[in-house]
PDB file of C-alpha atoms in Angstrom:
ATOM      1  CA  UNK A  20       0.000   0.000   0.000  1.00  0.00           C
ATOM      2  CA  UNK A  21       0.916   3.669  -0.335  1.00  0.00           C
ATOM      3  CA  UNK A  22      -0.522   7.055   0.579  1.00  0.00           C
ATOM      4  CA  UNK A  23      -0.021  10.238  -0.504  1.00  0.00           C
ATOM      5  CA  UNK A  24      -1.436  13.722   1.031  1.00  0.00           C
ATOM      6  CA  UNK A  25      -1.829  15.041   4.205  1.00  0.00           C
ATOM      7  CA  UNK A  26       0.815  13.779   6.693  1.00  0.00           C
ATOM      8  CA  UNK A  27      -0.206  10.548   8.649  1.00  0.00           C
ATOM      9  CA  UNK A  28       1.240   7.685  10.679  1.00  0.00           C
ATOM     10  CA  UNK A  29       2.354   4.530   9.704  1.00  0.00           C
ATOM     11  CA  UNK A  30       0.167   2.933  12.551  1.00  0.00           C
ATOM     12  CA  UNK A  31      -2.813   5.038  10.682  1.00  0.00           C
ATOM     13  CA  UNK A  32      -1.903   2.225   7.686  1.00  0.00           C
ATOM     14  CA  UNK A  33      -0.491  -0.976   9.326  1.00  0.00           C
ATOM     15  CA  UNK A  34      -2.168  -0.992  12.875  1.00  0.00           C
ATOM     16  CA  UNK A  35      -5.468   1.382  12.880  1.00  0.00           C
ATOM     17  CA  UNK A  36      -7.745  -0.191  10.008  1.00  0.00           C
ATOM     18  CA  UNK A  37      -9.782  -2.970  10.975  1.00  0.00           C
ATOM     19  CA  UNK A  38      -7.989  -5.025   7.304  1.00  0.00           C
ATOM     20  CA  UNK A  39      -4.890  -2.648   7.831  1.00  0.00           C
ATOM     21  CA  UNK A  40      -1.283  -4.313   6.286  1.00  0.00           C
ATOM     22  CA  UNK A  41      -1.324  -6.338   9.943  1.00  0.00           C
ATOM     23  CA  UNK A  42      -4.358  -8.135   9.384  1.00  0.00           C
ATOM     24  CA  UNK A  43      -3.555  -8.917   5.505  1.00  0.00           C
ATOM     25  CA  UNK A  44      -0.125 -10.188   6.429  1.00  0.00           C
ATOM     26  CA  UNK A  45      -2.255 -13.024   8.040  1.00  0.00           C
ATOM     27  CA  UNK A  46      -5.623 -12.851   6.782  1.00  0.00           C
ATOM     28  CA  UNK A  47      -5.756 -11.205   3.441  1.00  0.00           C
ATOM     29  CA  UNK A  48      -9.427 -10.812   2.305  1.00  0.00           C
ATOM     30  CA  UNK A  49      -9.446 -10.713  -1.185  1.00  0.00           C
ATOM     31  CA  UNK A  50      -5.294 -12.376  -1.692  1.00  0.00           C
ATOM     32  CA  UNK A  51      -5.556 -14.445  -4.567  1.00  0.00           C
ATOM     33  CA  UNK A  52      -2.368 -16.095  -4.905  1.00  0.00           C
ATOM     34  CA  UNK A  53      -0.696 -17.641  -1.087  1.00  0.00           C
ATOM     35  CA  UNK A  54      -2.768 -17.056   2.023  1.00  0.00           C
ATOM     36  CA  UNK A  55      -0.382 -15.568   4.346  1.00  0.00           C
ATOM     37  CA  UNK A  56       2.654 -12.733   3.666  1.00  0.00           C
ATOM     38  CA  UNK A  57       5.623 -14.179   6.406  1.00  0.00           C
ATOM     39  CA  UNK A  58       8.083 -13.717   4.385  1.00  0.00           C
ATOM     40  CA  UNK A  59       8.688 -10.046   5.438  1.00  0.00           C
ATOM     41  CA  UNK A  60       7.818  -6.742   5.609  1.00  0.00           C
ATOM     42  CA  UNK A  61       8.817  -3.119   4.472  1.00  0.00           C
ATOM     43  CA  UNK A  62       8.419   0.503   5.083  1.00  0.00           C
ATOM     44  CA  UNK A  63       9.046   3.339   3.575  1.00  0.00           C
ATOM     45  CA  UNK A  64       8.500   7.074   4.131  1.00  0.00           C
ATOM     46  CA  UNK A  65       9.812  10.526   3.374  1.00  0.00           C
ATOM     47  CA  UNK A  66      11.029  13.159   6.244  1.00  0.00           C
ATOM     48  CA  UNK A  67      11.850  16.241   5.109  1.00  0.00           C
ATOM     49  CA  UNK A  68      15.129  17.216   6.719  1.00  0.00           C
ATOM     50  CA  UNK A  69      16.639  14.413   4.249  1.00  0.00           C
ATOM     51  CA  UNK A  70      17.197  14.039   0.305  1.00  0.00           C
ATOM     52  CA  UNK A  71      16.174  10.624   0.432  1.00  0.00           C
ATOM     53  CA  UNK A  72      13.508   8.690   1.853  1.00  0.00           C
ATOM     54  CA  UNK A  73      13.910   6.263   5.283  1.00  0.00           C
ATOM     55  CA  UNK A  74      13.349   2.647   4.865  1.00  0.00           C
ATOM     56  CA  UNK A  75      12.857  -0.203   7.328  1.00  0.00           C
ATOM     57  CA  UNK A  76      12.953  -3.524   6.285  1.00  0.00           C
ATOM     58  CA  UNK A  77      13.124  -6.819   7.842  1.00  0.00           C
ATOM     59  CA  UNK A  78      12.767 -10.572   7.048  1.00  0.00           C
ATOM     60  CA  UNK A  79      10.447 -11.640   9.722  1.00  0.00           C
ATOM     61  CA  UNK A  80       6.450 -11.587  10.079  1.00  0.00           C
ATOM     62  CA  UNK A  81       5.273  -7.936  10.247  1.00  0.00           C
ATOM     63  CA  UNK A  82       3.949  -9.418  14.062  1.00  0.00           C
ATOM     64  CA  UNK A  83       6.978 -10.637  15.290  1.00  0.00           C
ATOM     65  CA  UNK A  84       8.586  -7.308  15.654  1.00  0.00           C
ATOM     66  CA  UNK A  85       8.186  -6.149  18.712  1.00  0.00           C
ATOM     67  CA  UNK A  86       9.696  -2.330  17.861  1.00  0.00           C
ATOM     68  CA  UNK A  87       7.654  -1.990  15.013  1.00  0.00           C
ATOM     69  CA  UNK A  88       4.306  -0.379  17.067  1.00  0.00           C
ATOM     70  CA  UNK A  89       6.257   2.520  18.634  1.00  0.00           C
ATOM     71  CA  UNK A  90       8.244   3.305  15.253  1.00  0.00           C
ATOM     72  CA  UNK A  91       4.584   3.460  13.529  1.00  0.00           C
ATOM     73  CA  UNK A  92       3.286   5.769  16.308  1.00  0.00           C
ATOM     74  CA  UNK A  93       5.955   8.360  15.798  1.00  0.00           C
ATOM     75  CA  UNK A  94       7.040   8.477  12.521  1.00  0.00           C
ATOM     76  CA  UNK A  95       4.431  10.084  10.131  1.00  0.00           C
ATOM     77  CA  UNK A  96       4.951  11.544   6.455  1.00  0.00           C
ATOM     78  CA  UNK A  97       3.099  13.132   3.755  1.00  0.00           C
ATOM     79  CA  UNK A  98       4.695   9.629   1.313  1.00  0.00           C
ATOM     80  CA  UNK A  99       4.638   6.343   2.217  1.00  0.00           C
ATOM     81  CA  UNK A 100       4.767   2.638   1.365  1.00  0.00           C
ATOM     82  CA  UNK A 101       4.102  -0.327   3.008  1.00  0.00           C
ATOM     83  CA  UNK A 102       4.492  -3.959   2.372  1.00  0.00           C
ATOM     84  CA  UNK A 103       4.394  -7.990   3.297  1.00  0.00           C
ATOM     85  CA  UNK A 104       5.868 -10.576   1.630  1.00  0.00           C
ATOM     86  CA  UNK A 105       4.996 -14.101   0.884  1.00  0.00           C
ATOM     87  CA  UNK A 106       8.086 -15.364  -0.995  1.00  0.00           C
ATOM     88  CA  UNK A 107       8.539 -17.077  -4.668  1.00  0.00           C
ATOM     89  CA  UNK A 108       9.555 -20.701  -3.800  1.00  0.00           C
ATOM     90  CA  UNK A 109      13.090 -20.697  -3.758  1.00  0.00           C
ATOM     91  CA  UNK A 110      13.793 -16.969  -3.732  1.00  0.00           C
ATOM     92  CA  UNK A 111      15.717 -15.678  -0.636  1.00  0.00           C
ATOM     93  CA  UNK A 112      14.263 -14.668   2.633  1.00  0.00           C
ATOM     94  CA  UNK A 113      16.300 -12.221   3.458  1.00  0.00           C
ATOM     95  CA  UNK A 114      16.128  -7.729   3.876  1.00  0.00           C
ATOM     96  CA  UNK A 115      17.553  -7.067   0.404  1.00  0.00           C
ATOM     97  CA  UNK A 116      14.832  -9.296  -1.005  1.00  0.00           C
ATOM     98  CA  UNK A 117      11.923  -7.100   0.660  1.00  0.00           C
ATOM     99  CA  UNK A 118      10.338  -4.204  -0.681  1.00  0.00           C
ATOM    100  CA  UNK A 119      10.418  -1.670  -0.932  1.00  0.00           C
ATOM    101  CA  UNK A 120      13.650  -1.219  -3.414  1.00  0.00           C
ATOM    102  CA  UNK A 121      14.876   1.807  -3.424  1.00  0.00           C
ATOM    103  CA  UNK A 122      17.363   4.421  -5.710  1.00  0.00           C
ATOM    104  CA  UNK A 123      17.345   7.916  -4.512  1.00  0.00           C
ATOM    105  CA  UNK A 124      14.258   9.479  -4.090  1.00  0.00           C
ATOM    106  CA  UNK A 125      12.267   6.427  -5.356  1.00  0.00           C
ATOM    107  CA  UNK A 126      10.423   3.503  -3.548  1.00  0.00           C
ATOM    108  CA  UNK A 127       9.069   0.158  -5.515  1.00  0.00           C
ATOM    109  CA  UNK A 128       7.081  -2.587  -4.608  1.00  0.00           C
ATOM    110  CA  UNK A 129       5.848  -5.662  -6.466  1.00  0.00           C
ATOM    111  CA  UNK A 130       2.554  -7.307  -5.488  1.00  0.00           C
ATOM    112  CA  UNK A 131       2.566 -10.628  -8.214  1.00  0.00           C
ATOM    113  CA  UNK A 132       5.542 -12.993  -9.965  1.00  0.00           C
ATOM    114  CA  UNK A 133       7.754 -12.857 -13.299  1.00  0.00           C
ATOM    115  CA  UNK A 134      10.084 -15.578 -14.263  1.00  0.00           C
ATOM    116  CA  UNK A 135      13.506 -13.896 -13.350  1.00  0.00           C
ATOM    117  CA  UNK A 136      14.988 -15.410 -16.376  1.00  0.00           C
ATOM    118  CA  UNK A 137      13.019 -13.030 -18.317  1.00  0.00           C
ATOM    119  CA  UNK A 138      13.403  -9.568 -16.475  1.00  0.00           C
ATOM    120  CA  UNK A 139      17.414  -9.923 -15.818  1.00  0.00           C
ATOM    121  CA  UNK A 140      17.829  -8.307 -19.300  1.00  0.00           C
ATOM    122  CA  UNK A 141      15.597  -5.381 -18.296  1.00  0.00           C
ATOM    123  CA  UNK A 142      18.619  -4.143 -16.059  1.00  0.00           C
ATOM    124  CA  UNK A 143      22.254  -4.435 -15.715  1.00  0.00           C
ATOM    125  CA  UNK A 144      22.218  -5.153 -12.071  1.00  0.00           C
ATOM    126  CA  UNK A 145      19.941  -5.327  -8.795  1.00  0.00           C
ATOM    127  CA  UNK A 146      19.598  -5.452  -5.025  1.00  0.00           C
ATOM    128  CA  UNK A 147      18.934  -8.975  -4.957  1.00  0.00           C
ATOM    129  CA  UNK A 148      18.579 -12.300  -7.194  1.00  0.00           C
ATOM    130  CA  UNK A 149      14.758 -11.912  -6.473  1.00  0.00           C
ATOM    131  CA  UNK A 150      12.484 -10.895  -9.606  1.00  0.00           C
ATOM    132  CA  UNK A 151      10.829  -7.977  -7.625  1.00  0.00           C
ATOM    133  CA  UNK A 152      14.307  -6.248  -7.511  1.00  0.00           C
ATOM    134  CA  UNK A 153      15.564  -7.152 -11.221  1.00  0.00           C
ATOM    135  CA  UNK A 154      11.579  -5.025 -12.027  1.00  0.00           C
ATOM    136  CA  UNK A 155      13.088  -2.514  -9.647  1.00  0.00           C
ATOM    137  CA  UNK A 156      16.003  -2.432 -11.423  1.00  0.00           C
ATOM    138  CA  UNK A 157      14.957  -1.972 -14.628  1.00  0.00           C
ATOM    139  CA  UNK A 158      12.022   1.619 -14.031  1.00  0.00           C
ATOM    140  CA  UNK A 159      14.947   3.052 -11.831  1.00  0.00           C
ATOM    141  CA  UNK A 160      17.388   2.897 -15.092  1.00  0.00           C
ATOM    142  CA  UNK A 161      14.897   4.397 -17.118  1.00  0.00           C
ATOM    143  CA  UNK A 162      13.810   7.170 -13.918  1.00  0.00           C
ATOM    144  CA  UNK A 163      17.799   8.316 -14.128  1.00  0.00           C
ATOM    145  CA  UNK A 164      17.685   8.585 -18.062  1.00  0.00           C
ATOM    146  CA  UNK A 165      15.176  11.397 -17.390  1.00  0.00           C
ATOM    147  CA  UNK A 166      11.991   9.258 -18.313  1.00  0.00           C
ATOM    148  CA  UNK A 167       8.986  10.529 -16.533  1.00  0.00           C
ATOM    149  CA  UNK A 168       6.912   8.330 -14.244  1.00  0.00           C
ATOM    150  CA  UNK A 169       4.236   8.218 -16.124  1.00  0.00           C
ATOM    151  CA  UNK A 170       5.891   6.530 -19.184  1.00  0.00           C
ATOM    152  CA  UNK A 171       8.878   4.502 -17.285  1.00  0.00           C
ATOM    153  CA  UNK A 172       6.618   2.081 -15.161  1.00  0.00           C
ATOM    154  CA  UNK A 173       3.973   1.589 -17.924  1.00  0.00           C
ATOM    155  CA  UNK A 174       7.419   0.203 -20.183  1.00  0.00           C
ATOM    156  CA  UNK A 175       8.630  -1.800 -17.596  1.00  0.00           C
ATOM    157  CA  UNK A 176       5.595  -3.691 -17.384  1.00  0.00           C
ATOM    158  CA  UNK A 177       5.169  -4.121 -21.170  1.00  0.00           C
ATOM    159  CA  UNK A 178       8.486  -5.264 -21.322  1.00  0.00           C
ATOM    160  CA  UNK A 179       8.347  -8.001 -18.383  1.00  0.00           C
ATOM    161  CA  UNK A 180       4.820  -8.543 -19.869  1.00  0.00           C
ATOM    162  CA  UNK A 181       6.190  -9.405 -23.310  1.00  0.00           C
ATOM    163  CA  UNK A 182       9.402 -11.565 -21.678  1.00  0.00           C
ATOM    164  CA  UNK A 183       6.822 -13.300 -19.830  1.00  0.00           C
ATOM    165  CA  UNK A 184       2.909 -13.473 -20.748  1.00  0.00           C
ATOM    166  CA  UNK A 185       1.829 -15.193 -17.156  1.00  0.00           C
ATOM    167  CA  UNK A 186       3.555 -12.057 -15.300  1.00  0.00           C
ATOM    168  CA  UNK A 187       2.053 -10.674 -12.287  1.00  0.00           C
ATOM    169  CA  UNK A 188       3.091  -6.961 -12.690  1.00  0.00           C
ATOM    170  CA  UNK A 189       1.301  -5.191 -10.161  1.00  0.00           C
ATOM    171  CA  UNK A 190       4.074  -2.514  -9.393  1.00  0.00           C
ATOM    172  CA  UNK A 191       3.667   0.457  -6.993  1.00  0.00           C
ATOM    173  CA  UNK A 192       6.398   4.070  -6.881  1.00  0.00           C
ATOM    174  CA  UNK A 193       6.348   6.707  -4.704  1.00  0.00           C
ATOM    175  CA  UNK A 194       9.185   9.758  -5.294  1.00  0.00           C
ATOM    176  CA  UNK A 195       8.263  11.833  -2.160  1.00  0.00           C
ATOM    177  CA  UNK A 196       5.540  14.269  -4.157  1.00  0.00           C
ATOM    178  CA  UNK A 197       4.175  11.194  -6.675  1.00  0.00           C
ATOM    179  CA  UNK A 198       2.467   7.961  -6.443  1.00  0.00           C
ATOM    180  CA  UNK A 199       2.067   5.824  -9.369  1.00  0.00           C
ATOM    181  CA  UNK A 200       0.479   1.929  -9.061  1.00  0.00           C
ATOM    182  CA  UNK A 201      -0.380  -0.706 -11.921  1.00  0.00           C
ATOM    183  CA  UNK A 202      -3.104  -3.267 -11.916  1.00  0.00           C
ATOM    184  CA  UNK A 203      -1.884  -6.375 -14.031  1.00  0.00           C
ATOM    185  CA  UNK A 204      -2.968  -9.433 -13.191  1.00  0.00           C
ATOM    186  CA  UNK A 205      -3.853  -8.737  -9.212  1.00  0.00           C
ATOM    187  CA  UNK A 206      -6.291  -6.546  -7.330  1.00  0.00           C
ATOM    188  CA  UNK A 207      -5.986  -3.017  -6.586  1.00  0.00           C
ATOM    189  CA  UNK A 208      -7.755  -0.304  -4.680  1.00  0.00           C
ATOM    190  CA  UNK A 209      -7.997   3.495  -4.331  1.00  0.00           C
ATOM    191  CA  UNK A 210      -9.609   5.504  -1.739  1.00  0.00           C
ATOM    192  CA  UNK A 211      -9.515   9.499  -3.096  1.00  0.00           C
ATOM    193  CA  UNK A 212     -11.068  11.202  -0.073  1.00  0.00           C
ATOM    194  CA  UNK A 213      -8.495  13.355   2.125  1.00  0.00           C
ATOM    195  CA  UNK A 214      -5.392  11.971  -0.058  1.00  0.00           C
ATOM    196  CA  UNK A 215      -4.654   8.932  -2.615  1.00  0.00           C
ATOM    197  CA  UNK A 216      -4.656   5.557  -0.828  1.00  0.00           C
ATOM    198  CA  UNK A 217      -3.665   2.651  -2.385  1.00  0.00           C
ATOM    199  CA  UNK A 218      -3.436  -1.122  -1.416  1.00  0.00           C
ATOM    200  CA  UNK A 219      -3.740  -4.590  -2.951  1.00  0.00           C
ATOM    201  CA  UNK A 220      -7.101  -4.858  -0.920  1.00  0.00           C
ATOM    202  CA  UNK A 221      -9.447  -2.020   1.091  1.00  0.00           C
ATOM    203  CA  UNK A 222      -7.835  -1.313   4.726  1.00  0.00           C
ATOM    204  CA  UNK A 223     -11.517  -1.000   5.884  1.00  0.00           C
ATOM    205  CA  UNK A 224     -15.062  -1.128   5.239  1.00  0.00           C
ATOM    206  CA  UNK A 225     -15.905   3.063   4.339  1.00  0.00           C
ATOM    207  CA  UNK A 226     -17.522   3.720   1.556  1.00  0.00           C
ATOM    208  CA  UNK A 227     -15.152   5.089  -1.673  1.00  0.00           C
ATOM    209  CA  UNK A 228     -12.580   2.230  -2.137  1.00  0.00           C
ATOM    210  CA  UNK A 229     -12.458   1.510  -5.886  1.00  0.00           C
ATOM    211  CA  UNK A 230     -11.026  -1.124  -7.876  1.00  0.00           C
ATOM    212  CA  UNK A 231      -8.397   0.040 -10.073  1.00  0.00           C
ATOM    213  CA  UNK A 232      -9.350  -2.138 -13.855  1.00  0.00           C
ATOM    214  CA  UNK A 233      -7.053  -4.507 -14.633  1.00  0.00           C
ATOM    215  CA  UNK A 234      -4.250  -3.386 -17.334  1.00  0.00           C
ATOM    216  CA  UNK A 235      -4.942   0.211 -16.036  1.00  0.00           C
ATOM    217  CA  UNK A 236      -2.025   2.685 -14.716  1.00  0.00           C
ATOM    218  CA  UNK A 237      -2.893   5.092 -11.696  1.00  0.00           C
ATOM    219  CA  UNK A 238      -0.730   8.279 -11.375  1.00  0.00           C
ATOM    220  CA  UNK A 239      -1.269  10.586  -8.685  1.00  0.00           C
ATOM    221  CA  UNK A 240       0.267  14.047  -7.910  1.00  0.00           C
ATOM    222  CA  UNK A 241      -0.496  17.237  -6.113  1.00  0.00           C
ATOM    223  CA  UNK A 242      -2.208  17.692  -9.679  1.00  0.00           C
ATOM    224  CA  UNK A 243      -4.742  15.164  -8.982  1.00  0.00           C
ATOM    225  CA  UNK A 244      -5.217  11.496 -10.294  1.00  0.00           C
ATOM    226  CA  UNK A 245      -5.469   9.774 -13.496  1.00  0.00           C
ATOM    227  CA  UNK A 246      -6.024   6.455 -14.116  1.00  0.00           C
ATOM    228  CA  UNK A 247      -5.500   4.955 -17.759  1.00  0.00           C
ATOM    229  CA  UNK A 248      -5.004   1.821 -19.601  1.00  0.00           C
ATOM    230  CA  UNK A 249      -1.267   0.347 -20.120  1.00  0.00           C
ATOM    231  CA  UNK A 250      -2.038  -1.364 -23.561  1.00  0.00           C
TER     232      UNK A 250
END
């Protein structure tokens, strides 16, 4: 998931909702692929008083960390992304394997599955051996070549799309002031009321969630949102 607007706590995302990032760690709702994300958890947010944004990452159960509740308490941002992670058999469990990726001022997360052996020519190199980072790899090469947003991630998932037909690409970005999500083959939500929310399923029950269409591209700025098709 990933927010953008008004600043707000992490605990407002992971802890608060009734089906916050917590609960779908264990008890996803609408998860079609796995039934429980173990394998990990990220976070991600942007502070002003530095260039780049903070990440926390660890390879345990988003439950089992017992510092995790104060950290979301106090630390709040205008940006942020969250995620869990239930592993590709025989990909590492490890931190460098867990989203979010990062380069600078930019954040990635993969909700889905591409063969590896068909994304390692997107890039040159990557965090880790996992297919989530050889993706990340690939839309921050073409974010440092100058290509907007807006064009770089819907390329990257043509491209991994094309190298592999059965690819999951639902990809999420966040660069501090912009949020940018793709539905491809996995669900997606939006909530537009005091900000842009977005998450692989609702975090609660209010009216305005949204399902982003499948094959669709959701940017997001202090201009407002847009959400159009990939292909």
């Amino acid at each position: 998931m990933a927010w953008l607007g008004p600043a707000r706590t992490l605990a407002s995302v992971l802890f608060e909702p009734e089906h916050g990032l917590l609960r779908q760690a264990y008890a996803p709702r609408l998860q079609r692929f796995g039934s429980v994300n173990a394998d990990g958890f990220g976070i991600g947010w942007y502070d002003p008083s530095r260039p780049e944004p903070v990440r926390y990452r660890r390879a345990v159960p988003i439950w089992n960390d017992a510092n995790l509740p104060g950290l979301a308490e106090t630390a709040r941002s205008t940006c942020l992304m969250a995620a869990v992670r239930s592993a590709t058999n025989g990909l590492p469990v490890e931190e460098s394997a867990t989203a979010p990726f990062a380069d600078g001022a930019w954040l990635f997360s993969h909700n889905g599955r591409v063969r590896r052996e068909a994304v390692r020519t997107l890039a040159c190199d990557a965090e880790s051996v996992c297919d989530s980072a050889w993706l990340a790899a690939a839309l921050f090469s073409g974010l440092r070549d100058g290509m907007p947003l807006g064009r770089a991630l819907p390329l990257v998932v043509r491209r991994a799309a094309q190298a592999d037909p059965a690819a999951r690409l639902n990809l999420l970005v966040c660069g501090g002031t912009q949020l940018a999500a793709t539905a491809w083959g996995d669900t997606l939500y939006a909530h537009l009321a005091d900000g842009v929310l977005v998450a692989s399923e609702p975090l609660d029950d209010r009216p305005g969630w949204q399902a982003v269409p499948d094959r669709n591209l959701l940017l997001a700025s202090p201009d407002g949102v847009l959400v159009t098709p990939i292909d």
